[in-house]
mmCIF file of C-alpha atoms in Angstrom:
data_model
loop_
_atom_site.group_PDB
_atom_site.id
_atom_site.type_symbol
_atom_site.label_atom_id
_atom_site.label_comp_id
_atom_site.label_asym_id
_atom_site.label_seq_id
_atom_site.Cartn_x
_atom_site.Cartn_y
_atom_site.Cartn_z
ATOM 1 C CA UNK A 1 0.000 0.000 0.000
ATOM 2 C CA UNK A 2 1.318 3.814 -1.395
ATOM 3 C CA UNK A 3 -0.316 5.647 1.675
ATOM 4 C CA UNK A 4 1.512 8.663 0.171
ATOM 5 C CA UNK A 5 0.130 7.953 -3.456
ATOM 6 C CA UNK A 6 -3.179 6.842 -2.263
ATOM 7 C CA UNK A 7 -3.463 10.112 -0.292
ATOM 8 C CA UNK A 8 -2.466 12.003 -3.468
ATOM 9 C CA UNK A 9 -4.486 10.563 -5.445
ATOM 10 C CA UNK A 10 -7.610 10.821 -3.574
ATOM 11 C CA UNK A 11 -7.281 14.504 -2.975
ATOM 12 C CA UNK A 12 -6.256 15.419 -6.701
ATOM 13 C CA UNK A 13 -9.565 13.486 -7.991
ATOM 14 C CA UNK A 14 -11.738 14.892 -4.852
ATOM 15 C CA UNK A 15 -10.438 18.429 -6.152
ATOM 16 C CA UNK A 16 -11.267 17.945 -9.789
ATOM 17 C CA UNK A 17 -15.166 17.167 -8.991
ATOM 18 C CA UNK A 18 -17.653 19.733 -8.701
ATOM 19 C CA UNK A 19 -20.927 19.555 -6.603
ATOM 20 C CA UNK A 20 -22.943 19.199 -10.076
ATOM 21 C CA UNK A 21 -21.004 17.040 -10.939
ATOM 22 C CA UNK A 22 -22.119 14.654 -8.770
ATOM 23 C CA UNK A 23 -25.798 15.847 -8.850
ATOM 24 C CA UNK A 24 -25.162 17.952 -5.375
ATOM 25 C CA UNK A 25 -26.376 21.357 -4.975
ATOM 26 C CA UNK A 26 -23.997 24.142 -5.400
ATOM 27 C CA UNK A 27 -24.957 25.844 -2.592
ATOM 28 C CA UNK A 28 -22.596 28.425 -0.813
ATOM 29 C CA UNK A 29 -19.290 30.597 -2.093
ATOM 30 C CA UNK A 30 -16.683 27.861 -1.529
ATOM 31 C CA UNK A 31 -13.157 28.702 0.216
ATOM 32 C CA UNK A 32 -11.505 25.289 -1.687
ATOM 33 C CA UNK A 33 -12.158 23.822 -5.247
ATOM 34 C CA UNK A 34 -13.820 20.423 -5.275
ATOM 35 C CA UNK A 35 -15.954 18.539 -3.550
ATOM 36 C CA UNK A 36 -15.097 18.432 0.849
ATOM 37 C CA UNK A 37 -14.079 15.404 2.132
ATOM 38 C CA UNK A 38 -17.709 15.342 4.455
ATOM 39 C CA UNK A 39 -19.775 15.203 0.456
ATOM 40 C CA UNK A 40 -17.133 12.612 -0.737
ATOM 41 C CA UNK A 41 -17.491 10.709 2.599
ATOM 42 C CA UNK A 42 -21.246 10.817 2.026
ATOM 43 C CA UNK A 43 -21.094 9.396 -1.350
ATOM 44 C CA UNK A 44 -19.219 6.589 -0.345
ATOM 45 C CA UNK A 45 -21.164 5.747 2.492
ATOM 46 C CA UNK A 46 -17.999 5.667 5.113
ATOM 47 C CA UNK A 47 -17.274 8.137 7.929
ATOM 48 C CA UNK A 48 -15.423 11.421 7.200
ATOM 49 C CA UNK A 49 -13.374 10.882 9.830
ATOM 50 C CA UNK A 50 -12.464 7.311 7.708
ATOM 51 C CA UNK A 51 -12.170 9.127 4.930
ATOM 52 C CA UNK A 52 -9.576 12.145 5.564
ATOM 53 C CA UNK A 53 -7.511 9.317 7.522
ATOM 54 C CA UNK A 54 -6.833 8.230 4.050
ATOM 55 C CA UNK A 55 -5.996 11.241 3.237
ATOM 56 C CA UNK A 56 -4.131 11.923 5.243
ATOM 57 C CA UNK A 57 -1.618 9.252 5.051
ATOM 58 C CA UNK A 58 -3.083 7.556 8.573
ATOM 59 C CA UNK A 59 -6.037 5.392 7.406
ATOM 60 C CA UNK A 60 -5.760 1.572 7.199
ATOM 61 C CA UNK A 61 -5.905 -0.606 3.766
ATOM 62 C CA UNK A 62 -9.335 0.018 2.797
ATOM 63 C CA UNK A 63 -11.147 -3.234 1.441
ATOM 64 C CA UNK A 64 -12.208 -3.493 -1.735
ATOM 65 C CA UNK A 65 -15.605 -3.082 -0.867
ATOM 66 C CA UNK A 66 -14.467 0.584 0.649
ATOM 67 C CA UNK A 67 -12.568 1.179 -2.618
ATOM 68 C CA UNK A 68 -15.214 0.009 -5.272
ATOM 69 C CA UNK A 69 -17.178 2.918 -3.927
ATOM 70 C CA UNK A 70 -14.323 5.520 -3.317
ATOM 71 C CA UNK A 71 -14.078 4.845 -7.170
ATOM 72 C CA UNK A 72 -17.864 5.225 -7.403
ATOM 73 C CA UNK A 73 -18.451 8.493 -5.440
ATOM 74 C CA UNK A 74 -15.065 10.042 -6.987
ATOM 75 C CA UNK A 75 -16.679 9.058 -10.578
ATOM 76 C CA UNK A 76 -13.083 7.159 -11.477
ATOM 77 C CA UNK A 77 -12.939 5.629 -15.095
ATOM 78 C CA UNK A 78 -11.949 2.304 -15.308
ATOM 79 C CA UNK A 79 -8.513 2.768 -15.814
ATOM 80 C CA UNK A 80 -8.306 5.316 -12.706
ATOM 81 C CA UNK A 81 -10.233 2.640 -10.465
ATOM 82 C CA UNK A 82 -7.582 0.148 -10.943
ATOM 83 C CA UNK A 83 -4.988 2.208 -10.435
ATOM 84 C CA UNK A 84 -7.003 3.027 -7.040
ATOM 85 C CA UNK A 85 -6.475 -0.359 -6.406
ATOM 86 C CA UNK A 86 -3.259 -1.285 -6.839
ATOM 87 C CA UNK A 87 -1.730 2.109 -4.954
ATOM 88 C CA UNK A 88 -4.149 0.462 -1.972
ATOM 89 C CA UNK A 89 -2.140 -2.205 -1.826
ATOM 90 C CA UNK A 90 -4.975 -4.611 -3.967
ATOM 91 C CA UNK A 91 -5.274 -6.640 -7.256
ATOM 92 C CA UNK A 92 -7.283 -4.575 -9.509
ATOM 93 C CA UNK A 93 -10.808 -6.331 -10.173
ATOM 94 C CA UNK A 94 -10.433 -9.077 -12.834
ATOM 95 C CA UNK A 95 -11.772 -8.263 -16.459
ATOM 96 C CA UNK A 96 -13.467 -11.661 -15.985
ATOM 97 C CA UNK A 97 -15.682 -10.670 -13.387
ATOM 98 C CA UNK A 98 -18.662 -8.848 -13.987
ATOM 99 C CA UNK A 99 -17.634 -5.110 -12.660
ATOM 100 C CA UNK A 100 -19.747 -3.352 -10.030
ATOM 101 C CA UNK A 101 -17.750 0.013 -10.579
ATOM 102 C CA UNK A 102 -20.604 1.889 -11.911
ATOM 103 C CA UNK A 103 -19.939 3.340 -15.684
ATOM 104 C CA UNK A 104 -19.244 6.824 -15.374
ATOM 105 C CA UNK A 105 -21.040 7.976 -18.363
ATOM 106 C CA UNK A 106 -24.313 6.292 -16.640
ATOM 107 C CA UNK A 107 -23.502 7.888 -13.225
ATOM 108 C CA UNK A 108 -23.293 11.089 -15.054
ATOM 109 C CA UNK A 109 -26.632 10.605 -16.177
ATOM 110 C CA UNK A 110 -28.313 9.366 -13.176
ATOM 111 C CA UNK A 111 -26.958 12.268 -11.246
ATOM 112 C CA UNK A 112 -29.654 14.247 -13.260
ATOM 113 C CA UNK A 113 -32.513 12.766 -12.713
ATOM 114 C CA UNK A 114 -34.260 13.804 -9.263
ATOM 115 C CA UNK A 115 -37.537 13.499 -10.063
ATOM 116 C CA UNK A 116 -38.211 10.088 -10.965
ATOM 117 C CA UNK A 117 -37.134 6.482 -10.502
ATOM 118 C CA UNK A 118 -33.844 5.991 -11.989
ATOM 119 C CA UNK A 119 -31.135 3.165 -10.947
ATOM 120 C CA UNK A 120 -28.474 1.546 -12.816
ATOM 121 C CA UNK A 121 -28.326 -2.776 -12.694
ATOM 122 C CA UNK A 122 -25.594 -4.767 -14.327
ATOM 123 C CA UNK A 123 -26.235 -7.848 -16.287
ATOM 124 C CA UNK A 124 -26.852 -10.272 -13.378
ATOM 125 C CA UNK A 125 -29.977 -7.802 -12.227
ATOM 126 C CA UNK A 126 -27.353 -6.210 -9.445
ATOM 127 C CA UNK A 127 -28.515 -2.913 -8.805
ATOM 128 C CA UNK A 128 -24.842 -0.843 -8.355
ATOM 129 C CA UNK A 129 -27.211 2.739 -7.965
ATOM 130 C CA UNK A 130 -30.138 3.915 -7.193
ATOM 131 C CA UNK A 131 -31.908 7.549 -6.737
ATOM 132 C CA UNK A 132 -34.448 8.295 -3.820
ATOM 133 C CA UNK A 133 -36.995 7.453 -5.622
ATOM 134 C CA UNK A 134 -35.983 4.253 -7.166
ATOM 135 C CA UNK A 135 -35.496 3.137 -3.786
ATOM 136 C CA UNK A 136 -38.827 4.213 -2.312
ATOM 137 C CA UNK A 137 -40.175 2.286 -5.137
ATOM 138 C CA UNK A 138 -37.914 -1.420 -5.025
ATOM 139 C CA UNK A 139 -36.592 -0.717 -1.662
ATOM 140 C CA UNK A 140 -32.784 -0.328 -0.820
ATOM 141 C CA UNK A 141 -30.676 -2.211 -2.513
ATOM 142 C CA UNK A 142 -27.708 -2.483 -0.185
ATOM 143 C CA UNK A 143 -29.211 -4.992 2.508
ATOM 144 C CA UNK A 144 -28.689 -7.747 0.036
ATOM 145 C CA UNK A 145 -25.348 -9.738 -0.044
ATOM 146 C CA UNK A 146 -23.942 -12.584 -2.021
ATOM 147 C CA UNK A 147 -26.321 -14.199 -4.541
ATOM 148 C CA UNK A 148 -29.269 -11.933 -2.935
ATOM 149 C CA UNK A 149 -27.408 -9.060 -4.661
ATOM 150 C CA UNK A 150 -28.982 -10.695 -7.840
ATOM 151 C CA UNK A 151 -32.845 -9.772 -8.580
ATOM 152 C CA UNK A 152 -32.561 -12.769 -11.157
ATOM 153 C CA UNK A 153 -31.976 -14.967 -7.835
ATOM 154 C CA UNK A 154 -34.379 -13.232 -5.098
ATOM 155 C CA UNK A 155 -37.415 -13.722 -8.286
ATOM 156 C CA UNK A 156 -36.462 -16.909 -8.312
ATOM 157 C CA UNK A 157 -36.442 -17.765 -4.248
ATOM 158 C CA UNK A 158 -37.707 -15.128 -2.629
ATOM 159 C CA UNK A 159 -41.752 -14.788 -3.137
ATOM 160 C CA UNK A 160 -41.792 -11.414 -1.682
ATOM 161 C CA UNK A 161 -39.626 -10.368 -4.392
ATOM 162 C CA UNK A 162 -42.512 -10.524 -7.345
ATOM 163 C CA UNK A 163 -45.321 -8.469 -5.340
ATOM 164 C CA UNK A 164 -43.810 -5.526 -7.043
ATOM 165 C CA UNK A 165 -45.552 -6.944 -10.028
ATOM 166 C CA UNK A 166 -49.356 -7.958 -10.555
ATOM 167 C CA UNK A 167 -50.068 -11.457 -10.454
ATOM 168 C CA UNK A 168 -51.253 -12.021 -13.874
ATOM 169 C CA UNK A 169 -47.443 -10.675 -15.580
ATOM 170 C CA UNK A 170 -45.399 -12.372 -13.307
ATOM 171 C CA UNK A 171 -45.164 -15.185 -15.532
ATOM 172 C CA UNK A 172 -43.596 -13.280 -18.509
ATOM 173 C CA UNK A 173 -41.110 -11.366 -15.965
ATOM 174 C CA UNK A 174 -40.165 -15.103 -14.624
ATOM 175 C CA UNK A 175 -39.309 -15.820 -18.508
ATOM 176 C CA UNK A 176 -37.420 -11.837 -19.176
ATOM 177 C CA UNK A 177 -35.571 -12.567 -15.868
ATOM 178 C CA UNK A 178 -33.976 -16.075 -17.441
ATOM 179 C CA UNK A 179 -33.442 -14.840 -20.953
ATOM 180 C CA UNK A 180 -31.831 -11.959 -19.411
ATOM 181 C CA UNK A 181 -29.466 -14.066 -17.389
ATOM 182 C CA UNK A 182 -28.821 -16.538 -20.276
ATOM 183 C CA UNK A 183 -27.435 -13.394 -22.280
ATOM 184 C CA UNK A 184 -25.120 -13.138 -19.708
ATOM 185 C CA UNK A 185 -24.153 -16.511 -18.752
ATOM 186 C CA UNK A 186 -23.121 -16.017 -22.818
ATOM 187 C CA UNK A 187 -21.048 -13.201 -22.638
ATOM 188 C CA UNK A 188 -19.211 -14.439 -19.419
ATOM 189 C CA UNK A 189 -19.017 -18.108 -19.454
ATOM 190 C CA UNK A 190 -20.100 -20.808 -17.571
ATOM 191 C CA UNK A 191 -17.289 -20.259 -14.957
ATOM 192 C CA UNK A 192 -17.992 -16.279 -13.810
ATOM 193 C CA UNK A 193 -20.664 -15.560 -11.688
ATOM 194 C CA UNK A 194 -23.571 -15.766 -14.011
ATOM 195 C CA UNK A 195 -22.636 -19.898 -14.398
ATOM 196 C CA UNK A 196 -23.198 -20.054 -10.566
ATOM 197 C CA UNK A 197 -26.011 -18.236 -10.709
ATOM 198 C CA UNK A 198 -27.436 -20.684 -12.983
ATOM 199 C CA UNK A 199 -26.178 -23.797 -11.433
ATOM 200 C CA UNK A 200 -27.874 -22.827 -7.597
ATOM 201 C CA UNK A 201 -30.936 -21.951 -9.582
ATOM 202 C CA UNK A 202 -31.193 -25.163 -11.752
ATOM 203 C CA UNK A 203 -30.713 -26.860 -8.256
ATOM 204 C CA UNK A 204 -33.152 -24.371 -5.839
ATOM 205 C CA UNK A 205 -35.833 -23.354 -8.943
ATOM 206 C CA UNK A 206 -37.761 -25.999 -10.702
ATOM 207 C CA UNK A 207 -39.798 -23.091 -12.592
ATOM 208 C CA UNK A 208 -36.348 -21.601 -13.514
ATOM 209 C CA UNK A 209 -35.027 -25.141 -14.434
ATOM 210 C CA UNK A 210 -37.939 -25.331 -16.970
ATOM 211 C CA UNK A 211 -37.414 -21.590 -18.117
ATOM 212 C CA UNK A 212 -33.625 -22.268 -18.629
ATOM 213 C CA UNK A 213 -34.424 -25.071 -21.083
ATOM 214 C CA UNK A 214 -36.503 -22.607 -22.937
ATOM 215 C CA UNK A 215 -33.314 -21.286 -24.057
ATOM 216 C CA UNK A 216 -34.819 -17.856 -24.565
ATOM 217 C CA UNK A 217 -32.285 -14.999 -24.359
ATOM 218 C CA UNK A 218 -32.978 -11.138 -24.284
ATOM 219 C CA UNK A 219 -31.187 -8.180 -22.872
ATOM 220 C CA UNK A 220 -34.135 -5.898 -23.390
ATOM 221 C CA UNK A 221 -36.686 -4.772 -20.323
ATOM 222 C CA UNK A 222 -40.388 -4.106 -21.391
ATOM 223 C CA UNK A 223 -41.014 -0.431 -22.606
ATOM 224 C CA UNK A 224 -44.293 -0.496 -20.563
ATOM 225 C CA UNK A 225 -45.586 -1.889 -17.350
ATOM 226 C CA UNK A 226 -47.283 -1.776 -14.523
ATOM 227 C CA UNK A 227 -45.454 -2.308 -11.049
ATOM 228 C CA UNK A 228 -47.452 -2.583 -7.235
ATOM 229 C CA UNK A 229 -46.958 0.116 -4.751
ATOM 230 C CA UNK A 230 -47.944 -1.359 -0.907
ATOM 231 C CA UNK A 231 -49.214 2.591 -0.274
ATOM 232 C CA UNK A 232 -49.764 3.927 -4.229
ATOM 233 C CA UNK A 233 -51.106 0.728 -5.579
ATOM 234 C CA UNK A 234 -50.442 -0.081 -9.540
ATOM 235 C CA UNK A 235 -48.568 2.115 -11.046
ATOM 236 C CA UNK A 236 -48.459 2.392 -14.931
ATOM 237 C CA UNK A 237 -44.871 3.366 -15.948
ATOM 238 C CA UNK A 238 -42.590 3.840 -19.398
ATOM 239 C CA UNK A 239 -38.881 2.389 -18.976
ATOM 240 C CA UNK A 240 -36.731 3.826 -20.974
ATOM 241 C CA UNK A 241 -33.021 1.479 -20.957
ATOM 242 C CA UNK A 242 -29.471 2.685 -21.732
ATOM 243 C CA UNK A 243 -26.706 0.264 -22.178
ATOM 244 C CA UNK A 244 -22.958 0.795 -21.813
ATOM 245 C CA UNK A 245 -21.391 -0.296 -25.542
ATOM 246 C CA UNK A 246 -20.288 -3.803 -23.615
ATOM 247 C CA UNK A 247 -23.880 -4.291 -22.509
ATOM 248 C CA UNK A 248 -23.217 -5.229 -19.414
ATOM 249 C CA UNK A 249 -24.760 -2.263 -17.922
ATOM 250 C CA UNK A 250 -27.933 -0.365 -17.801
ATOM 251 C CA UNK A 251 -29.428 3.088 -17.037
ATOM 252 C CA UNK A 252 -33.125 1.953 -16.113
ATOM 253 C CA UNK A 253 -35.429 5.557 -16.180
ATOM 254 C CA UNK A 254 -39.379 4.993 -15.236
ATOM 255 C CA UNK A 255 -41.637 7.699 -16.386
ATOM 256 C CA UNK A 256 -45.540 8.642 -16.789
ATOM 257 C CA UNK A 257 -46.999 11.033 -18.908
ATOM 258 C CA UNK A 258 -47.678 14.532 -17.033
ATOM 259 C CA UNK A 259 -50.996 15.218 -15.668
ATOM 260 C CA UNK A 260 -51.764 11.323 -14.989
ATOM 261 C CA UNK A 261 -52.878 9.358 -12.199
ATOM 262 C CA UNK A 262 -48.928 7.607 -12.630
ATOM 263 C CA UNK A 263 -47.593 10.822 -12.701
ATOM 264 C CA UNK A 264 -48.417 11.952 -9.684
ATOM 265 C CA UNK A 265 -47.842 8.325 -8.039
ATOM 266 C CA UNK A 266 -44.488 8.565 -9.118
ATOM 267 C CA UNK A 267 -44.235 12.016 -7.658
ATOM 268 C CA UNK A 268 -45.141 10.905 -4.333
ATOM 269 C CA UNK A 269 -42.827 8.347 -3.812
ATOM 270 C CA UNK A 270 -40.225 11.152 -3.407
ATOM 271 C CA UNK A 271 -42.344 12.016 0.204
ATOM 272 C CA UNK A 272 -42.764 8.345 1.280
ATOM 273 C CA UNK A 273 -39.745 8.054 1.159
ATOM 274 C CA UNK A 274 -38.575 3.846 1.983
ATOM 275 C CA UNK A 275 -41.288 4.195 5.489
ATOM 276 C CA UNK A 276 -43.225 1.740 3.561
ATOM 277 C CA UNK A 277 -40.695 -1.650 4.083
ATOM 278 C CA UNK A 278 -42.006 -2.483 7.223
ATOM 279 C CA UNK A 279 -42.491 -6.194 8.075
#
C-alpha cells in the first residue's frame, strides 16, 4: 500500500469534482475547489473521519468493498479505479468478473434525474445505484449480499420479491428474468458468476429449471408496465433502458406522462420516502 500515493491521489480526484457534478447542490461561495471530504465521505457511504484518515496518510488498507465505492463516489474511469487499487495495496478487479464500478457515463446521467425512478443494474440484475426514488419504489438495494445481490436470484427464491408486479405478468417477468441471465451466462461463461447463478438456480428453482431449457435470451426490459406500490397501488410506468457499448450495464429511467394518475404516483414516492418496508 502507497499511503503517500493513495493520499495524493484521492485529494487530486476529490479536487477535480464539482458539486454538479455529482448531482449535489452548489450551494454556498466555496473557500476550496472540489468537492469536501464530508460530500465525498457521504457518497461513499464511510465516515469522514475514515475518509480524511486516508488522506491523510493515517487510514488503514481500505477493502475493496471501501474502494469500489471511493471509485464510485469520486466518478473514477476504469482505468483510474484500478490504479485506485493497486496504490491500496490490492489486485485490480479481474476483467473476468462482472464489474460493479458503476460506468461513469451512466452515473453522469443518473446524477440528473431527481424526479423520478432511476437506478443503474448490471447484467446479473445487481442494482450498483439507485436515486431516492428508485429506492422508495424497489426498496434499498444495499441490505442484500452474495447471490441476494442478484434480482434474477431473489425472483427466483424469494416470493416477496414478485409483489412488485401484478399477479397475472409475473409469468412473462419469470421468462425476461432467465433470458436476461442466459445473455449473460453467454457473454461471461459458464465459470464467472452468471454460471453459478445458474447452477444454484437449476438446483433451488424448478420453474427456472424449466425456463432455462426454454433457451430464450434477451437483454431488453419491457417499454411499458405496470409495477405494485404497498401505499400507491399499480402504477403504470414507461422504462426507458441505456446500455454501456459492452452491454453489461444499464441506465433503467421509469416515467408517466404529465398530468396522470402515474404521474403523480411517481411524484409521491419522493415524500414516502422507503417508510413503507415495514415487516
Amino acid at each position: 500500500m502507497d499511503r503517500a500515493e493513495l493520499a495524493a491521489f484521492l485529494r487530486r480526484r476529490r479536487e477535480e469534482l464539482r458539486p454538479e457534478d455529482v448531482g449535489l447542490p452548489v450551494g454556498a461561495r466555496r473557500r476550496a475547489p472540489g468537492l469536501r471530504r464530508e460530500e465525498v465521505a457521504s457518497l461513499a457511504a464511510m465516515s469522514t473521519d475514515y475518509y480524511t484518515r486516508l488522506e491523510q496518510q493515517r487510514g488503514p488498507q481500505p477493502s475493496e468493498q471501501m474502494l469500489a465505492a471511493l471509485a464510485r463516489a469520486l466518478r473514477l474511469s476504469d482505468d483510474e479505479r484500478d490504479y485506485l487499487f493497486l496504490v491500496a495495496g490490492r489486485n485490480a478487479p479481474s476483467p473476468q468478473v462482472i464489474s460493479t464500478h458503476v460506468a461513469p457515463a451512466l452515473q453522469r446521467v443518473l446524477d440528473r434525474l431527481n424526479d423520478t425512478p432511476a437506478l443503474i443494474l448490471n447484467n446479473l440484475g445487481e442494482i450498483l445505484v439507485q436515486n431516492r426514488f428508485a429506492e422508495a419504489l424497489y426498496g434499498d438495494s444495499s441490505r442484500f449480499t452474495g447471490l441476494a445481490r442478484s434480482g434474477i436470484y431473489r425472483w427466483f427464491t424469494d416470493p416477496g420479491e414478485r409483489l412488485i408486479y401484478p399477479e397475472h405478468d409475473r409469468d412473462r417477468q419469470s421468462r425476461a428474468q432467465v433470458a436476461n441471465l442466459r445473455a449473460a451466462h453467454a457473454a461471461m461463461g459458464p465459470q464467472s458468476r452468471a454460471g453459478e447463478l445458474v447452477r444454484v438456480l437449476q438446483r433451488e428453482s424448478a420453474e427456472f429449471a424449466a425456463i432455462w431449457d426454454r433457451h430464450e435470451v434477451a437483454k431488453r426490459f419491457e417499454d411499458h408496465k405496470v409495477l405494485v406500490h404497498p401505499q400507491l397501488g399499480e402504477i403504470e410506468v414507461d422504462c426507458q433502458a441505456l446500455f454501456t457499448e459492452d452491454q453489461s450495464q444499464m441506465l433503467l429511467v421509469l416515467t408517466a406522462p404529465p398530468r396522470t394518475e402515474a404521474f403523480d404516483k411517481l411524484q409521491l414516492l419522493g415524500v414516502l420516502g422507503t417508510e413503507k418496508f415495514v415487516s
